[in-house]
mmCIF file of C-alpha atoms in Angstrom:
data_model
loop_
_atom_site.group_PDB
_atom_site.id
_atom_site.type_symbol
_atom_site.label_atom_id
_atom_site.label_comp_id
_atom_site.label_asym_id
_atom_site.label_seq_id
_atom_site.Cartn_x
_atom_site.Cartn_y
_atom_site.Cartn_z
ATOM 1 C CA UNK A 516 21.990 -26.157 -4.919
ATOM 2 C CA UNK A 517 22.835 -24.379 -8.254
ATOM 3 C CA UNK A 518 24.699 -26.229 -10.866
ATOM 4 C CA UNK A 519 25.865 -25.582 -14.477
ATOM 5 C CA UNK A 520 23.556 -28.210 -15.634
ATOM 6 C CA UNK A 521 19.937 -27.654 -16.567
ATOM 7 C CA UNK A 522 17.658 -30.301 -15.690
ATOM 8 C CA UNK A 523 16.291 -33.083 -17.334
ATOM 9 C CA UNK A 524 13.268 -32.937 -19.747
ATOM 10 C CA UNK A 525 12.119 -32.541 -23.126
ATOM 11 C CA UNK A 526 13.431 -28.991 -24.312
ATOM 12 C CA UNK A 527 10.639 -27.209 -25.571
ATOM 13 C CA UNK A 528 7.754 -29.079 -24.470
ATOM 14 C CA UNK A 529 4.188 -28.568 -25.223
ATOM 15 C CA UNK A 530 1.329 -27.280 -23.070
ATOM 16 C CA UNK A 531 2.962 -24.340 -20.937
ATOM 17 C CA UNK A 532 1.628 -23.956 -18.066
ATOM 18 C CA UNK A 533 0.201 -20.147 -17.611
ATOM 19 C CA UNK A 534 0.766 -21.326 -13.478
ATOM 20 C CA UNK A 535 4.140 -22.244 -13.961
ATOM 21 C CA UNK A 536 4.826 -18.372 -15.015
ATOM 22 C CA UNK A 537 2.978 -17.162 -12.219
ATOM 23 C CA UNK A 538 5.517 -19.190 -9.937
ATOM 24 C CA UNK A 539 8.148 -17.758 -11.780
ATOM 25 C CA UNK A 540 7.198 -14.033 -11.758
ATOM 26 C CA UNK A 541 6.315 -14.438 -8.459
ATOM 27 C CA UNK A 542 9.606 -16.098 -7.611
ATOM 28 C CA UNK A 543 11.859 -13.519 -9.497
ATOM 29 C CA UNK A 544 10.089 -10.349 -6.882
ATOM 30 C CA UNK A 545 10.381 -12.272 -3.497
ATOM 31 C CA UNK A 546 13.800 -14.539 -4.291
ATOM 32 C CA UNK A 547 12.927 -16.836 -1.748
ATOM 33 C CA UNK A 548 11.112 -20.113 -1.925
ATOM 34 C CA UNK A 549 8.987 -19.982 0.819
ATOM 35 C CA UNK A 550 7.763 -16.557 0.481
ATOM 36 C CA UNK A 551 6.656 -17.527 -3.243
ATOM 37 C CA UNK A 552 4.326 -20.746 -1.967
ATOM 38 C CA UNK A 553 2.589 -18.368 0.773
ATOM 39 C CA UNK A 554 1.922 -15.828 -2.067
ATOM 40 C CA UNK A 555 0.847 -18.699 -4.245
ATOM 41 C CA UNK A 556 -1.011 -21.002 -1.541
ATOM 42 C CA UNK A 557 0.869 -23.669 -2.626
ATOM 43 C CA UNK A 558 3.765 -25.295 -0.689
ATOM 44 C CA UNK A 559 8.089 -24.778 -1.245
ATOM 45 C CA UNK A 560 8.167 -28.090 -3.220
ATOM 46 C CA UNK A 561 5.284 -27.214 -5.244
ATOM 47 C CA UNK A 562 7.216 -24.018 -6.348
ATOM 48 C CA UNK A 563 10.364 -26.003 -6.924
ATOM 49 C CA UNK A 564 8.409 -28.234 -9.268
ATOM 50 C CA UNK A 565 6.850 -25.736 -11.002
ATOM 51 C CA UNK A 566 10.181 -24.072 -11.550
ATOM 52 C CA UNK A 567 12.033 -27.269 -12.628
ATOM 53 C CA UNK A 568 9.224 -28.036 -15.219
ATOM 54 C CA UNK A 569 9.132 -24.379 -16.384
ATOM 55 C CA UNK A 570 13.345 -24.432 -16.517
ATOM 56 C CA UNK A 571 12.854 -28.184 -18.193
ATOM 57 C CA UNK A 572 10.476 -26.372 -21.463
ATOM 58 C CA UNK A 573 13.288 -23.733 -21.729
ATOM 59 C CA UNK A 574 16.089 -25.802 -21.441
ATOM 60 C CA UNK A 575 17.776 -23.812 -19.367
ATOM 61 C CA UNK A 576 18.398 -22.503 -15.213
ATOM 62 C CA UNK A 577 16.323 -19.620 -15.256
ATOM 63 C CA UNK A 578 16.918 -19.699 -11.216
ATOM 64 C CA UNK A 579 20.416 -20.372 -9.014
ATOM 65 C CA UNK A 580 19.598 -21.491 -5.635
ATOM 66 C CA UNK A 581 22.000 -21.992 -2.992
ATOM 67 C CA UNK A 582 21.558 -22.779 0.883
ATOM 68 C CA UNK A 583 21.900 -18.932 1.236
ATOM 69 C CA UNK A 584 20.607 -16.871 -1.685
ATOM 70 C CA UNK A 585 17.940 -17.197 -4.608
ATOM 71 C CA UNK A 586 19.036 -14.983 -7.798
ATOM 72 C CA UNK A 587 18.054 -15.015 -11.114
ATOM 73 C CA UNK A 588 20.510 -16.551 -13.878
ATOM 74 C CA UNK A 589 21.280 -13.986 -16.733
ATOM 75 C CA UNK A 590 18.785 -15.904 -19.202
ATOM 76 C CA UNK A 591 16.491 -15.375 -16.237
ATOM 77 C CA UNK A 592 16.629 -11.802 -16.029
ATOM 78 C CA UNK A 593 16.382 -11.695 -19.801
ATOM 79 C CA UNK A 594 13.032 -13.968 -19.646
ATOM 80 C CA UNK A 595 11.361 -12.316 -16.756
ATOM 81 C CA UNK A 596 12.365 -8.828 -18.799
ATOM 82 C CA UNK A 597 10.545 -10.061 -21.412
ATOM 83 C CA UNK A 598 7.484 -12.298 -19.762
ATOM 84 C CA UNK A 599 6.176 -9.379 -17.175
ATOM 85 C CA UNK A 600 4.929 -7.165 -19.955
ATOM 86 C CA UNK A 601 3.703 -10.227 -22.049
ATOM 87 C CA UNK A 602 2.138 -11.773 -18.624
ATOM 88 C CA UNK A 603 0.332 -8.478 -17.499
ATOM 89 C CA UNK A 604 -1.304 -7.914 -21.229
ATOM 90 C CA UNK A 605 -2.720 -11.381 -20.988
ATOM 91 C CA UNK A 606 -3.978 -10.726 -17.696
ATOM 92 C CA UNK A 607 -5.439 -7.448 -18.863
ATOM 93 C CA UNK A 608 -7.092 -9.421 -21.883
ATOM 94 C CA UNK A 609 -8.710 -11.481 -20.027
ATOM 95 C CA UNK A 610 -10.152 -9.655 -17.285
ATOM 96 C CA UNK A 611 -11.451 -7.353 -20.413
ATOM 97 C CA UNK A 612 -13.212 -9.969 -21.871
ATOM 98 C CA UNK A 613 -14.745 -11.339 -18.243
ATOM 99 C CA UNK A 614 -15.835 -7.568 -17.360
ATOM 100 C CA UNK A 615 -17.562 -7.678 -21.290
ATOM 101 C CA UNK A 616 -19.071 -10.887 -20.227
ATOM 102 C CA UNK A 617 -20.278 -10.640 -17.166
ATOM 103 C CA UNK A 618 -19.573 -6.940 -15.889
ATOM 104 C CA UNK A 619 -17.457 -5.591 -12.547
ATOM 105 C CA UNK A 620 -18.170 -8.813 -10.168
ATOM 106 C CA UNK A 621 -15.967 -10.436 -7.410
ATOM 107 C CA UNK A 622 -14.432 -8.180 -4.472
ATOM 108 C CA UNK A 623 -12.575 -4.875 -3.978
ATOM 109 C CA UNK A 624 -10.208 -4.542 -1.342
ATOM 110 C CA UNK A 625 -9.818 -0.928 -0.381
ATOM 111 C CA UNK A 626 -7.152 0.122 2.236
ATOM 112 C CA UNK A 627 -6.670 2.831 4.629
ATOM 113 C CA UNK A 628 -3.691 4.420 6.870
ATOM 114 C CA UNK A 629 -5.325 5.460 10.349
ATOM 115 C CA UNK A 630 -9.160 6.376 9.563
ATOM 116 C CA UNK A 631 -10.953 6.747 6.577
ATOM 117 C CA UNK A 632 -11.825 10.092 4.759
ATOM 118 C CA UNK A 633 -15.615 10.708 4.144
ATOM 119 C CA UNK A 634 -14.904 11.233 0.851
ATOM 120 C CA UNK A 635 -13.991 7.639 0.219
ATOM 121 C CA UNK A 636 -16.568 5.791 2.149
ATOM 122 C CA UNK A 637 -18.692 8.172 -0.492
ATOM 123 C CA UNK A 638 -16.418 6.734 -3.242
ATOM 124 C CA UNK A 639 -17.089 3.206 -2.487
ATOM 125 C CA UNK A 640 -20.685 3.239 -1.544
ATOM 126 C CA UNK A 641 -20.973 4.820 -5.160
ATOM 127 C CA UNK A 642 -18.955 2.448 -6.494
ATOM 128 C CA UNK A 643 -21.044 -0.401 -4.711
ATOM 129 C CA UNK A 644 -24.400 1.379 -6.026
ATOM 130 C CA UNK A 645 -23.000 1.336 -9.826
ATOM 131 C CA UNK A 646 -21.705 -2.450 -9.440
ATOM 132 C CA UNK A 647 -23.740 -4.608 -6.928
ATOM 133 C CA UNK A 648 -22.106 -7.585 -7.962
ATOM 134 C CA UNK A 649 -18.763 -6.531 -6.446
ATOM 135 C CA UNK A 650 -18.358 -7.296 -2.895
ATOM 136 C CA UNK A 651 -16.322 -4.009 -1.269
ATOM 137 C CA UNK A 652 -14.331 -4.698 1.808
ATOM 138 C CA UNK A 653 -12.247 -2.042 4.070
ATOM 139 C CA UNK A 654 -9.462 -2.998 5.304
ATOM 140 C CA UNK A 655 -6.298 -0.671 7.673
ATOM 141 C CA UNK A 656 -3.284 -0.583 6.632
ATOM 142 C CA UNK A 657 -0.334 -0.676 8.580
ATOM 143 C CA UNK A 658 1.321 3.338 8.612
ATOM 144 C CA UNK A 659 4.716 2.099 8.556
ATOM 145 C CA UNK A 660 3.976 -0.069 5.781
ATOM 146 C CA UNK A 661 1.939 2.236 3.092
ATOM 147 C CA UNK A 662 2.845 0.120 -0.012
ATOM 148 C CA UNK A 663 3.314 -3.771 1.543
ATOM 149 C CA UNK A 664 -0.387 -4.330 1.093
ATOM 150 C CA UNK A 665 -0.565 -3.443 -2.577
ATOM 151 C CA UNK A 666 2.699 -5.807 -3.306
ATOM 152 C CA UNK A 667 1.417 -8.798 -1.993
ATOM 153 C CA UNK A 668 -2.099 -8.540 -3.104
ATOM 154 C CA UNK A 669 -3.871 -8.603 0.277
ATOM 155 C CA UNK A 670 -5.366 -4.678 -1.181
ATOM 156 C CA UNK A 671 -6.926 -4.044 -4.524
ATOM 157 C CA UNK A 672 -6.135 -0.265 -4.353
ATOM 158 C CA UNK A 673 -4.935 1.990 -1.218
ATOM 159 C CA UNK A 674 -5.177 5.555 0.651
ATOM 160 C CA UNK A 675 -2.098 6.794 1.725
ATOM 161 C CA UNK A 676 -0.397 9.642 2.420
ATOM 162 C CA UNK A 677 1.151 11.360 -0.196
ATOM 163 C CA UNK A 678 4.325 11.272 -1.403
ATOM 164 C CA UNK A 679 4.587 8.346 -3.463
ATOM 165 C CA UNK A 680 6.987 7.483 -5.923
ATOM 166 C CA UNK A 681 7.260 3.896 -6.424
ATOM 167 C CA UNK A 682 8.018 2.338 -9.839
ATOM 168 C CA UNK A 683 5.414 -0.218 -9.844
ATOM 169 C CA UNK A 684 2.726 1.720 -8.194
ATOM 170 C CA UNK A 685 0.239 4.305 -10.027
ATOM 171 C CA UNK A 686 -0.800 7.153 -7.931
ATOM 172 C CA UNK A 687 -4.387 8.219 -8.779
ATOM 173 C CA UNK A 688 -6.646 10.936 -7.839
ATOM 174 C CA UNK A 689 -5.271 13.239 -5.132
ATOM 175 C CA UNK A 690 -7.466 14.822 -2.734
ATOM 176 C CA UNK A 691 -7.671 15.979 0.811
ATOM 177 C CA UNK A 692 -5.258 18.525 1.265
ATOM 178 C CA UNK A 693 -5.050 19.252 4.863
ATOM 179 C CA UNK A 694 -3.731 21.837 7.443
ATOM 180 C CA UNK A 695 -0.918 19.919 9.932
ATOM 181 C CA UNK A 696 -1.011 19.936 13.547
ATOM 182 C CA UNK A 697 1.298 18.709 16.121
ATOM 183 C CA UNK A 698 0.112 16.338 19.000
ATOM 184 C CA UNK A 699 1.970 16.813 22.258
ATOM 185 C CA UNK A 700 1.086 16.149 25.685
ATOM 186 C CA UNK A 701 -0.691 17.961 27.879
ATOM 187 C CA UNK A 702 2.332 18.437 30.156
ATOM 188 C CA UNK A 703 4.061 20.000 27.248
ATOM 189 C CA UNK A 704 5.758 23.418 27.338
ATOM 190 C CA UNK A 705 4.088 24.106 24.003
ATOM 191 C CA UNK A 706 0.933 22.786 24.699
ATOM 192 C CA UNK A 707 -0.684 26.120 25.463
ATOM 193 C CA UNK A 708 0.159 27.717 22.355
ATOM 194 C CA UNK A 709 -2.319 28.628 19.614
ATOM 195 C CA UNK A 710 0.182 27.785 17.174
ATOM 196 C CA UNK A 711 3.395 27.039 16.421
ATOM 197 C CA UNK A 712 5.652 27.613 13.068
ATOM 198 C CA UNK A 713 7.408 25.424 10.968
ATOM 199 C CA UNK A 714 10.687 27.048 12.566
ATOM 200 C CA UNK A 715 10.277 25.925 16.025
ATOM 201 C CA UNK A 716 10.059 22.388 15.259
ATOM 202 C CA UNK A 717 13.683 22.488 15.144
ATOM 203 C CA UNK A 718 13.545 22.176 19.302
ATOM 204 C CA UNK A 719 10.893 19.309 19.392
ATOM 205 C CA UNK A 720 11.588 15.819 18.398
ATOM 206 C CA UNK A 721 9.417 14.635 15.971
ATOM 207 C CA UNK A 722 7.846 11.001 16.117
ATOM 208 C CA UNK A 723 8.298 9.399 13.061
ATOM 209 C CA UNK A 724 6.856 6.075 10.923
ATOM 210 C CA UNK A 725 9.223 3.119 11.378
ATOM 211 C CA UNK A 726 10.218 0.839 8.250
ATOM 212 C CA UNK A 727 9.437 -0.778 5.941
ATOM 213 C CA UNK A 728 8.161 2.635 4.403
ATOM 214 C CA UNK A 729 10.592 4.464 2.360
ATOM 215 C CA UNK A 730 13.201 6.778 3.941
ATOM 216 C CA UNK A 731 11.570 9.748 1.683
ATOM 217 C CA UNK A 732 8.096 8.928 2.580
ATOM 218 C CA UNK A 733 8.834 8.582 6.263
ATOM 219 C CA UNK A 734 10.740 12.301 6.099
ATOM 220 C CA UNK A 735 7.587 13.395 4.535
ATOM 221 C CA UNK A 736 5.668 12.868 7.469
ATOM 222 C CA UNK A 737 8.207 13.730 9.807
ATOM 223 C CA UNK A 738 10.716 16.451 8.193
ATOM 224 C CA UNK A 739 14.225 15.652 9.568
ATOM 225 C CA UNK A 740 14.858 19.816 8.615
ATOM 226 C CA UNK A 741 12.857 22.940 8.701
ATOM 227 C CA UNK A 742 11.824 24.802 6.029
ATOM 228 C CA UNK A 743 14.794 27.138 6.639
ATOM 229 C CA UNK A 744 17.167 24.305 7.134
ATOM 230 C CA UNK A 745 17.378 24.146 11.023
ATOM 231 C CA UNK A 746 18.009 20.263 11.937
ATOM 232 C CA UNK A 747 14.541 18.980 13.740
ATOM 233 C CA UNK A 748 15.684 16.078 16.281
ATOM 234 C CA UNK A 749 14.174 12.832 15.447
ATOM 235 C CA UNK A 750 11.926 11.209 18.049
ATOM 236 C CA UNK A 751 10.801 7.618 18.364
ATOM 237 C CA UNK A 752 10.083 5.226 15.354
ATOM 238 C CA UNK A 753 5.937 3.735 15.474
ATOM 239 C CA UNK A 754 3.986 1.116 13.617
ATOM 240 C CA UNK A 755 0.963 2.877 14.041
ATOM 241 C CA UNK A 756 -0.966 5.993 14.799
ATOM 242 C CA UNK A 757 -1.946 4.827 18.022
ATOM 243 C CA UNK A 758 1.362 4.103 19.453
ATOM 244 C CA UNK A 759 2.466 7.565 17.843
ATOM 245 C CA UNK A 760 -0.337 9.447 20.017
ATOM 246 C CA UNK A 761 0.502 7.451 23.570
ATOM 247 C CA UNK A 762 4.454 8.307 23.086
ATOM 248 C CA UNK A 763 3.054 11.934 22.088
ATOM 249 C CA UNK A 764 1.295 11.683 25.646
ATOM 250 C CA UNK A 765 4.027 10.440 27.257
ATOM 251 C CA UNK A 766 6.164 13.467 26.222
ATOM 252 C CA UNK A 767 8.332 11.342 24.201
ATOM 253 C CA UNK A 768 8.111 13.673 20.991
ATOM 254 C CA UNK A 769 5.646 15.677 18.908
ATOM 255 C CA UNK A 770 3.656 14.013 16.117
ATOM 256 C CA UNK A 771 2.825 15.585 12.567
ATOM 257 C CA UNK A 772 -0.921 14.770 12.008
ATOM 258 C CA UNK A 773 -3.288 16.447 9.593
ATOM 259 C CA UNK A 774 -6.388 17.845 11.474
ATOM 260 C CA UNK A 775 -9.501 15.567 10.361
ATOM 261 C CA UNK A 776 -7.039 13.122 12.041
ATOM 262 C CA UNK A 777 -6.247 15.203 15.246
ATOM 263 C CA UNK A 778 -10.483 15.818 15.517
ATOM 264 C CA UNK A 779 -11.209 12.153 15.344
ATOM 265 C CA UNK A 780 -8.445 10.775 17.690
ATOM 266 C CA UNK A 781 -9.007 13.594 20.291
ATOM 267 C CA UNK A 782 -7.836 12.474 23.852
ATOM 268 C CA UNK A 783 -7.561 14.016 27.328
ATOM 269 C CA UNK A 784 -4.083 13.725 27.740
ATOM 270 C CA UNK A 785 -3.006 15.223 24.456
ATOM 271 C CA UNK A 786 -3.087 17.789 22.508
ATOM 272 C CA UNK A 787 -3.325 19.033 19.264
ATOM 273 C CA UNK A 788 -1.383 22.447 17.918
ATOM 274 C CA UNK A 789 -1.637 23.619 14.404
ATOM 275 C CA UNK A 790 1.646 24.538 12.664
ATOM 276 C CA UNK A 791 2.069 27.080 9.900
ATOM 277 C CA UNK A 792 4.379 27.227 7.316
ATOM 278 C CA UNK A 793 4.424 23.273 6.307
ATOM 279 C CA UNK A 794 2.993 21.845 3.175
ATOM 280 C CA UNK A 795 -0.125 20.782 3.528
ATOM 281 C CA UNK A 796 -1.005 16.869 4.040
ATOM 282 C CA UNK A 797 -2.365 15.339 1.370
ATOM 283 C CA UNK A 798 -3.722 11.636 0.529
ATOM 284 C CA UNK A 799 -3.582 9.960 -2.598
ATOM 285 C CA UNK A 800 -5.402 6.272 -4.318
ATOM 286 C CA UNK A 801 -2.925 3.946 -5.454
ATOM 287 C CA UNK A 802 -3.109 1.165 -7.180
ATOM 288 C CA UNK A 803 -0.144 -1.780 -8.348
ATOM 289 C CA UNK A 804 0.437 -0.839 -11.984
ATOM 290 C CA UNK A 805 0.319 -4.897 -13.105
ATOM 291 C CA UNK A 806 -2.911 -5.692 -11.165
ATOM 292 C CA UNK A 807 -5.214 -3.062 -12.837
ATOM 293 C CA UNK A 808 -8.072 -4.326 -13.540
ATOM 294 C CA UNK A 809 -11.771 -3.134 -14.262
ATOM 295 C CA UNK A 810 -13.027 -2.900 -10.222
ATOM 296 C CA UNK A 811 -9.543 -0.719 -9.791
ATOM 297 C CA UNK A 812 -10.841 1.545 -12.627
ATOM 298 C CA UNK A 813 -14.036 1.852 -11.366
ATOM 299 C CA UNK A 814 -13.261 2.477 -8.137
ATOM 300 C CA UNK A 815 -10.707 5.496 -9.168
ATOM 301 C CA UNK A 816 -13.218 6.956 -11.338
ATOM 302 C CA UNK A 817 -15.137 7.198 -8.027
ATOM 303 C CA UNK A 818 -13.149 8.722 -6.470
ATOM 304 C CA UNK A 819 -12.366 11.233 -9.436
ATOM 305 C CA UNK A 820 -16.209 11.556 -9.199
ATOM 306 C CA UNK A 821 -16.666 12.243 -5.317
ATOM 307 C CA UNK A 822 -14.009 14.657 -5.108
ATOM 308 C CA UNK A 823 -14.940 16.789 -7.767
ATOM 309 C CA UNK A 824 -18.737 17.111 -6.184
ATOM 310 C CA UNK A 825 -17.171 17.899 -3.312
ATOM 311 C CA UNK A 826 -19.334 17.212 0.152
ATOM 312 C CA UNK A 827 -22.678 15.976 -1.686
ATOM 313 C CA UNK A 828 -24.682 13.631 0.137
ATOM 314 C CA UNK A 829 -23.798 9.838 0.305
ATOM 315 C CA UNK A 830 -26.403 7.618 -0.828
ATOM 316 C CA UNK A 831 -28.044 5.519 1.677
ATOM 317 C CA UNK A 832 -26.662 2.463 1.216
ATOM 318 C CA UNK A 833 -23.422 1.540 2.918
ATOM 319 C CA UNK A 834 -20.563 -1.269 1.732
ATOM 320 C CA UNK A 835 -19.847 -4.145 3.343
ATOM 321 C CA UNK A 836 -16.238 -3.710 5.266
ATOM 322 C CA UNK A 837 -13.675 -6.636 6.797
ATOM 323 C CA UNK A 838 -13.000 -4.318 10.052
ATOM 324 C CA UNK A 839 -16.709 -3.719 11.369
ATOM 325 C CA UNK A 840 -17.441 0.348 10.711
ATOM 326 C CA UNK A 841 -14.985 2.106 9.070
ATOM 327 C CA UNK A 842 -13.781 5.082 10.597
ATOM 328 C CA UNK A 843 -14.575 8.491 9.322
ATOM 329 C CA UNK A 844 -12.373 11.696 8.745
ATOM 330 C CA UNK A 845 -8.167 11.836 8.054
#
């Protein structure tokens, strides 16, 4: 429970701990206790001690905890203001000096919404063939969570679909820019049509992403209006592409989908109608602005690389992925 007291211990004592700032950081983003040890690996008391000896240096609460909320104090907003920056340049320092020493080793962790476009399996196998010593490994990403991967660390950098305009993410190199399609059932009373406009999405109700992703990035991929302004119905929420595409086959909605992504995912009982007068669907590499590090760099230079040759020829050898084969196309 919170208290007006700080706790015991000898105000400014030496030897800070670099882990008790970690817990602390880490602490001030998730405001929970428990959340903090699974990002940390350690367990709730663990972070509690760390915080206590951490608030016993100070001198101060940097942290009120009651039975229902975790919030900073105001000295602990001021010191997290001030420690992120200071925390991140060290960071940055230090993985300078271990790239100097030893060049790009350990793992990347690349992630991907729905499949995989050629032109970063290219990326990272050219990655791979510049830096041997880094282990790459492919891993999905959920499409109603874009960004949760890159927050908690479980992704080094990530392919999603454009928009993206998160504070504490950097969007990268932008490439892919794709024609949209509609999936609908077979049964459909569109489903014969060569094409359909922007316009007449106003009468079909649109699948959509479900939360956690952002209300503007969900609208993105499922517009809520039409170009002109004519309300579009909104259809079911998903988690995924694949339970998108079986509600599309049910004749539960329509679902936006690029068409790299409508080739690959083919199926009998759906199909797949290309719609003018929407912007196109684009994919972009992001990265968490205070984990960049030398293997992020790399990697985006890459993909700046790839998608400037354009469809050249992948070198032979092929990366390591969590998933088994990755899947090809958007």
């Amino acid at each position: 429970m919170s208290g007006p007291t700080a706790p015991a211990g000898p105000v400014g004592a030496p030897g800070l701990e670099l882990r008790e700032l970690e817990c602390f950081l880490v602490l001030s983003e998730e405001l929970h206790f428990g959340r903090t040890g699974e990002r940390l690996y350690v367990s709730q008391s663990r972070v509690s001690q760390l915080l206590r000896a951490l608030e016993s240096r100070i001198g101060a609460r940097l942290v009120d905890r009651t039975s229902r909320r975790v919030r900073l104090t105001p000295l602990g907003e001021e010191f997290h203001a001030s420690l992120r920056p200071a925390y991140d340049a060290l960071r940055a320092t230090v993985e300078g000096a271990r790239t100097a020493a030893r060049g790009i080793e350990g793992r990347l962790t690349v992630g991907f919404q729905g499949t995989a476009d050629d032109r970063i399996m290219r990326a990272i196998d050219t990655f791979h063939a510049r830096h041997p010593g880094c282990a790459t490994q492919i891993v999905e990403i959920p499409l109603c969570d874009p960004f949760g991967a890159l927050r908690s660390g479980a992704v080094d950098v990530a392919v999603t679909l454009l928009p993206v305009a998160e504070p504490d993410l950097v969007l990268g190199p932008v490439f892919s820019a794709q024609r949209q399609t509609v999936a609908l059932s077979v049964r459909h009373p569109l489903a014969s049509r060569a094409s359909l406009s922007a316009e007449e999405l106003a009468g079909l109700p649109l699948i959509a992403p479900d939360g956690p992703a952002p209300v503007y990035w969900r609208t993105a991929q499922a517009p809520i209006a039409t170009p002109e302004g004519r309300s579009v119905p909104a259809g079911p929420r998903v988690s995924t592409l694949q339970e998108g595409l079986t509600l599309a086959a049910a004749g539960r909605g329509g679902m936006l989908l690029c068409r790299p992504t409508a080739d690959y995912h083919g199926r009998r009982d759906v199909v797949f109608v290309p719609v003018t007068g929407l912007p196109d669907s684009v994919l972009g590499v992001v990265h968490h602005a205070a984990r960049e590090t030398a293997r992020v760099r790399a990697f985006t230079a890459a993909v700046r690389e790839v998608t400037a040759a354009g469809t050249s020829p992948r070198p032979r050898h092929r990366p390591d992925t969590a998933n088994g084969e990755a899947r090809r196309g958007r």
